[in-house]
Amino acid sequence: MSLESDLSRLICDQFDKNSISFKRSMRLARLTARYFEMTTRRIQPIPRDVHFSDQIHTSLGKLSREGESDSSARDAWGMVFWLRQHLVDGINVNAFLSKNIRNADGWDGLLWTYGMHHFHLGRETDRDGFVKRSKHLLFAIVTATDAHFVDVRPHPPKNGIGWVSQELLQIVHTSWPNLIEANVLHGVIGSELTDEQMQELRRKNINYAMNIDGKAIAPLRGGMASDGSSVLCTQSAISLLNELRYHEDVLRNVKVRQAVTEDLRGKGHDVEFTLEFELMILEELAPTPELIAKLTAEGCISRDLYRRGLAIVEKKSRSLIAIHDS
């Protein structure tokens, strides 16, 4: 049994499946962090409620007027509503994101700092299926249940200050303060920085607390590590590896193995005491509601694995293992 080896194989398979370029020589902790980054940067195609800020209504009105003489503005206006409907219907919209999501080592300071994705608003696609670079971008915060359309703006230059504009976060705070509340730092004062100063700090992967309406706001997605990677994803990777080592220790326990063997035999599986276990992606196992209830129960030691979309099975019977604290 080597759950860490299983994890490495699963991540590599997922990267290959999604055509994500990555260095196979990466250490497992870094590979796992990059996997969590990939799942965060890509948007899962599930139905969401979509919300418009007051500012985006103003921007869309401006695009509508410009669209009378500018086809790119007209396209951008239409694609905002096209994306809205696709997000509501749970249709895949990853082709409208940066092509950088195909690179596991890709840097995304906007997402890790402001919690925002940016969508290209063009109609033409390249041979790789991604929408071509457009004149306008939609900035949005996308969660598991909702998409908040913040604003439509001209596409900033690669290292332009448009990527760090404090107005973007001000719009979020004005329109949906609940999205920021968890990141308010109480008892401290946020930094009074210009966009140019913030651009330089982000370029150097330095985190900072911004002052928005007198509140100190920490990075919405945890900020960046010194190498530009996501702090939260790195922490999640370390936590997952510790979880796997803990599970290996538990599953080597003689009493636990006896209990698992008896349980599987009681379900009609012909298994020996010399059980072998394997880490798998949960959605590939099609768990029953009963099993999901066991995996999410308060005493189940695998609850955190389940929340990360992973599960442990007994290899011969392919049965999910749900061990509870006694």
Coordinates of C-alpha atoms in Angstrom, one line a residue:
M1 CA 0.0 0.0 0.0
S2 CA 1.3 3.4 -1.0
L3 CA -1.4 6.0 -1.0
E4 CA 1.1 8.7 -1.9
S5 CA 2.1 6.8 -5.0
D6 CA -1.5 6.4 -5.9
L7 CA -2.0 10.2 -5.5
S8 CA 0.9 10.9 -7.8
R9 CA -0.5 8.6 -10.5
L10 CA -4.0 10.1 -10.2
I11 CA -2.7 13.6 -10.5
C12 CA -0.6 12.8 -13.5
D13 CA -3.6 11.1 -15.1
Q14 CA -5.8 14.1 -14.5
F15 CA -3.2 16.4 -16.0
D16 CA -2.8 14.3 -19.0
K17 CA -6.6 13.9 -19.4
N18 CA -7.0 17.7 -19.3
S19 CA -4.0 18.4 -21.5
I20 CA -2.2 20.2 -18.7
S21 CA 1.6 20.5 -19.2
F22 CA 3.6 19.8 -16.1
K23 CA 7.1 18.6 -15.0
R24 CA 6.9 14.9 -14.1
S25 CA 10.0 15.4 -12.0
M26 CA 8.1 17.6 -9.5
R27 CA 8.2 16.4 -5.9
L28 CA 4.8 15.1 -4.7
A29 CA 4.0 18.0 -2.4
R30 CA 4.5 20.5 -5.2
L31 CA 2.7 18.3 -7.8
T32 CA -0.3 18.1 -5.4
A33 CA -0.3 21.9 -4.8
R34 CA -0.3 22.4 -8.6
Y35 CA -3.2 20.0 -8.9
F36 CA -5.2 22.0 -6.4
E37 CA -4.3 25.1 -8.4
M38 CA -5.5 23.5 -11.6
T39 CA -8.9 22.6 -10.1
T40 CA -9.2 26.1 -8.8
R41 CA -8.2 27.9 -12.0
R42 CA -10.5 25.8 -14.1
I43 CA -14.3 26.2 -13.7
Q44 CA -16.3 23.1 -13.1
P45 CA -19.3 23.0 -15.4
I46 CA -22.2 23.0 -12.9
P47 CA -25.3 25.3 -12.7
R48 CA -24.7 28.6 -10.9
D49 CA -26.7 31.7 -10.1
V50 CA -25.2 34.7 -11.8
H51 CA -25.2 38.2 -10.3
F52 CA -24.4 41.5 -12.0
S53 CA -22.8 44.4 -10.1
D54 CA -24.1 48.0 -10.5
Q55 CA -20.9 48.9 -12.2
I56 CA -21.1 46.2 -14.9
H57 CA -24.5 47.6 -16.0
T58 CA -22.8 50.9 -16.6
S59 CA -20.0 49.2 -18.5
L60 CA -22.4 47.2 -20.6
G61 CA -24.3 50.4 -21.5
K62 CA -21.1 51.9 -22.7
L63 CA -20.3 48.8 -24.8
S64 CA -23.7 48.9 -26.3
R65 CA -23.2 52.5 -27.5
E66 CA -19.7 51.7 -28.8
G67 CA -21.0 48.6 -30.5
E68 CA -22.7 50.8 -33.1
S69 CA -19.3 51.4 -34.7
D70 CA -17.0 48.9 -33.0
S71 CA -17.6 45.2 -33.7
S72 CA -15.4 44.1 -30.8
A73 CA -17.5 46.1 -28.3
R74 CA -20.7 44.6 -29.8
D75 CA -19.2 41.1 -29.5
A76 CA -18.1 41.7 -25.9
W77 CA -21.6 42.9 -24.9
G78 CA -23.2 39.8 -26.4
M79 CA -20.6 37.4 -24.9
V80 CA -21.3 38.6 -21.4
F81 CA -24.9 37.4 -21.7
W82 CA -23.8 34.3 -23.5
L83 CA -21.5 33.4 -20.6
R84 CA -24.2 34.2 -18.2
Q85 CA -26.5 31.7 -19.7
H86 CA -23.8 29.0 -20.0
L87 CA -23.0 29.4 -16.3
V88 CA -26.6 29.2 -15.4
D89 CA -27.0 26.0 -17.5
G90 CA -23.8 24.5 -16.2
I91 CA -22.0 24.4 -19.6
N92 CA -18.2 24.4 -19.8
V93 CA -16.8 27.9 -20.1
N94 CA -13.1 27.2 -19.6
A95 CA -12.3 28.0 -23.3
F96 CA -12.9 31.6 -22.4
L97 CA -10.3 31.7 -19.7
S98 CA -6.6 32.3 -20.3
K99 CA -4.7 29.6 -22.2
N100 CA -2.4 29.6 -19.1
I101 CA -4.8 27.2 -17.5
R102 CA -3.2 24.5 -19.6
N103 CA 0.1 25.0 -17.8
A104 CA 0.4 23.5 -14.2
D105 CA 3.2 26.1 -13.5
G106 CA 1.0 29.0 -14.6
W107 CA 0.9 32.1 -12.5
D108 CA -2.4 33.8 -11.6
G109 CA -1.9 36.7 -9.3
L110 CA -5.4 38.1 -10.0
L111 CA -7.0 34.9 -8.8
W112 CA -4.9 34.3 -5.8
T113 CA -5.1 37.9 -4.7
Y114 CA -8.6 39.1 -5.7
G115 CA -10.2 35.7 -6.2
M116 CA -11.2 36.7 -9.7
H117 CA -11.2 34.9 -13.0
H118 CA -11.1 36.8 -16.3
F119 CA -12.9 35.8 -19.4
H120 CA -12.1 36.7 -23.0
L121 CA -15.1 38.2 -24.7
G122 CA -14.4 37.3 -28.4
R123 CA -16.3 35.0 -30.8
E124 CA -13.3 33.6 -32.6
T125 CA -11.5 30.5 -31.4
D126 CA -8.0 29.2 -32.1
R127 CA -7.3 25.6 -33.2
D128 CA -6.7 24.6 -29.6
G129 CA -10.3 25.5 -28.8
F130 CA -9.6 28.5 -26.7
V131 CA -11.1 31.9 -27.5
K132 CA -8.7 34.3 -29.1
R133 CA -7.3 37.2 -27.1
S134 CA -10.1 39.8 -27.1
K135 CA -10.1 43.6 -26.7
H136 CA -12.4 43.3 -23.7
L137 CA -12.4 41.1 -20.6
L138 CA -15.0 40.1 -18.1
F139 CA -13.8 40.0 -14.5
A140 CA -15.8 37.7 -12.3
I141 CA -15.7 35.8 -9.0
V142 CA -16.9 32.3 -9.5
T143 CA -17.7 30.0 -6.6
A144 CA -19.2 26.5 -6.4
T145 CA -22.8 27.9 -6.4
D146 CA -22.6 31.5 -7.9
A147 CA -20.9 33.7 -10.4
H148 CA -20.5 37.4 -9.6
F149 CA -19.9 39.5 -12.7
V150 CA -17.8 42.4 -11.4
D151 CA -17.0 44.5 -14.5
V152 CA -16.1 44.5 -18.2
R153 CA -12.9 46.3 -19.0
P154 CA -10.4 46.7 -21.8
H155 CA -7.8 43.9 -21.9
P156 CA -4.8 45.2 -19.9
P157 CA -1.2 44.8 -21.2
K158 CA 0.6 41.7 -19.8
N159 CA 2.0 43.5 -16.8
G160 CA -0.4 46.5 -16.8
I161 CA -1.9 48.0 -13.7
G162 CA -5.3 46.9 -14.9
W163 CA -4.6 43.5 -13.4
V164 CA -4.3 45.1 -9.9
S165 CA -6.9 47.9 -10.1
Q166 CA -8.2 48.4 -6.6
E167 CA -11.5 49.5 -8.2
L168 CA -12.3 45.9 -8.9
L169 CA -12.2 45.0 -5.3
Q170 CA -14.1 48.1 -4.4
I171 CA -16.9 47.0 -6.7
V172 CA -17.0 43.6 -5.0
H173 CA -17.2 45.2 -1.6
T174 CA -19.9 47.6 -2.6
S175 CA -22.0 45.0 -4.4
W176 CA -21.4 41.8 -2.3
P177 CA -19.8 42.7 1.0
N178 CA -20.4 39.1 2.1
L179 CA -17.7 37.9 -0.4
I180 CA -15.1 39.9 1.4
E181 CA -16.2 39.8 5.1
A182 CA -14.2 36.6 5.9
N183 CA -11.1 38.4 4.7
V184 CA -11.4 41.5 6.8
L185 CA -8.5 41.8 9.2
H186 CA -9.8 43.3 12.5
G187 CA -7.6 45.5 14.6
V188 CA -5.2 46.5 11.8
I189 CA -5.1 49.1 9.1
G190 CA -4.8 48.2 5.5
S191 CA -2.0 49.6 3.3
E192 CA -2.7 52.9 1.4
L193 CA -1.1 51.9 -1.9
T194 CA -1.4 53.2 -5.4
D195 CA -2.1 50.7 -8.2
E196 CA 1.4 51.2 -9.4
Q197 CA 2.8 50.2 -6.0
M198 CA 0.5 47.2 -5.8
Q199 CA 1.6 46.1 -9.3
E200 CA 5.2 46.1 -8.2
L201 CA 4.4 44.1 -5.0
R202 CA 2.4 41.5 -7.0
R203 CA 5.2 41.2 -9.6
K204 CA 7.5 40.2 -6.7
N205 CA 4.8 37.9 -5.2
I206 CA 4.5 39.9 -2.1
N207 CA 1.2 39.9 -0.3
Y208 CA -0.4 42.9 1.3
A209 CA -3.6 44.0 3.1
M210 CA -5.6 46.5 1.1
N211 CA -7.6 49.4 2.6
I212 CA -11.1 49.3 1.2
D213 CA -13.6 51.7 2.8
G214 CA -11.4 51.8 5.9
K215 CA -11.2 48.0 6.2
A216 CA -8.0 46.0 5.9
I217 CA -8.7 43.2 3.4
A218 CA -6.4 40.2 3.1
P219 CA -6.0 38.4 -0.3
L220 CA -9.3 36.8 -1.1
R221 CA -7.7 33.5 -2.2
G222 CA -5.0 33.4 0.4
G223 CA -2.4 35.3 -1.7
M224 CA 0.8 34.1 -3.3
A225 CA 3.9 32.2 -2.0
S226 CA 7.3 33.5 -2.8
D227 CA 7.4 31.4 -6.0
G228 CA 4.0 32.8 -7.2
S229 CA 2.0 29.7 -6.3
S230 CA -1.1 29.7 -4.2
V231 CA -0.6 29.8 -0.5
L232 CA -3.9 28.0 0.1
C233 CA -3.3 25.3 -2.4
T234 CA 0.2 24.7 -0.9
Q235 CA -1.3 24.3 2.5
S236 CA -4.0 22.0 1.2
A237 CA -1.3 19.8 -0.4
I238 CA 0.6 19.5 2.8
S239 CA -2.6 18.7 4.7
L240 CA -3.6 16.0 2.1
L241 CA -0.2 14.3 2.3
N242 CA -0.5 14.2 6.1
E243 CA -4.0 12.7 5.8
L244 CA -2.7 9.9 3.5
R245 CA 0.1 9.0 5.9
Y246 CA -2.4 8.9 8.8
H247 CA -4.7 6.6 6.7
E248 CA -1.8 4.3 5.9
D249 CA -1.0 4.0 9.7
V250 CA -4.7 3.3 10.4
L251 CA -5.1 0.7 7.7
R252 CA -2.0 -1.2 8.9
N253 CA -3.6 -1.7 12.3
V254 CA -4.5 -5.4 12.7
K255 CA -7.9 -4.7 14.4
V256 CA -8.9 -2.2 11.7
R257 CA -8.0 -4.8 9.0
Q258 CA -10.0 -7.5 10.7
A259 CA -13.0 -5.2 11.0
V260 CA -12.8 -4.2 7.3
T261 CA -12.4 -7.8 6.3
E262 CA -15.5 -8.9 8.3
D263 CA -17.5 -6.0 6.9
L264 CA -16.6 -6.8 3.3
R265 CA -17.3 -10.5 3.8
G266 CA -20.7 -9.6 5.4
K267 CA -21.4 -7.8 2.1
G268 CA -20.7 -10.9 0.1
H269 CA -17.1 -10.1 -1.0
D270 CA -14.6 -12.9 -1.1
V271 CA -11.6 -11.2 0.5
E272 CA -8.6 -12.3 2.5
F273 CA -7.1 -10.7 5.6
T274 CA -4.2 -9.5 3.5
L275 CA -6.1 -6.6 2.2
E276 CA -4.7 -4.1 -0.3
F277 CA -5.9 -0.6 -0.5
E278 CA -5.9 2.1 -3.2
L279 CA -6.6 5.8 -3.5
M280 CA -9.1 6.7 -6.2
I281 CA -11.1 9.7 -7.4
L282 CA -14.5 9.6 -5.8
E283 CA -16.6 10.5 -8.8
E284 CA -15.2 7.5 -10.7
L285 CA -16.7 5.2 -8.1
A286 CA -20.4 6.4 -8.3
P287 CA -21.0 6.1 -4.6
T288 CA -24.5 5.5 -3.3
P289 CA -26.3 8.0 -1.1
E290 CA -25.8 5.6 1.8
L291 CA -22.0 5.5 1.3
I292 CA -21.8 9.3 0.9
A293 CA -23.7 9.6 4.2
K294 CA -21.1 7.3 5.9
L295 CA -18.2 9.3 4.3
T296 CA -19.6 12.6 5.5
A297 CA -20.6 11.4 9.0
E298 CA -19.0 13.2 11.9
G299 CA -16.8 10.2 13.0
C300 CA -15.5 9.2 9.6
I301 CA -11.8 9.7 9.4
S302 CA -12.0 10.0 5.6
R303 CA -14.3 13.1 5.6
D304 CA -11.5 15.4 4.5
L305 CA -10.5 13.0 1.7
Y306 CA -14.1 13.0 0.5
R307 CA -14.3 16.8 0.5
R308 CA -11.2 16.8 -1.8
G309 CA -12.9 14.3 -4.2
L310 CA -10.9 11.3 -3.1
A311 CA -11.6 8.0 -1.5
I312 CA -9.9 4.7 -0.5
V313 CA -11.0 1.4 -1.8
E314 CA -10.2 -2.2 -1.2
K315 CA -8.5 -3.2 -4.4
K316 CA -10.0 -6.7 -5.0
S317 CA -13.6 -5.8 -4.3
R318 CA -13.3 -2.2 -5.4
S319 CA -15.4 -1.3 -2.3
L320 CA -15.2 2.1 -0.7
I321 CA -13.7 2.1 2.8
A322 CA -15.4 4.3 5.4
I323 CA -13.6 3.9 8.8
H324 CA -15.1 5.6 11.8
D325 CA -13.6 6.6 15.1
S326 CA -14.7 4.3 17.9

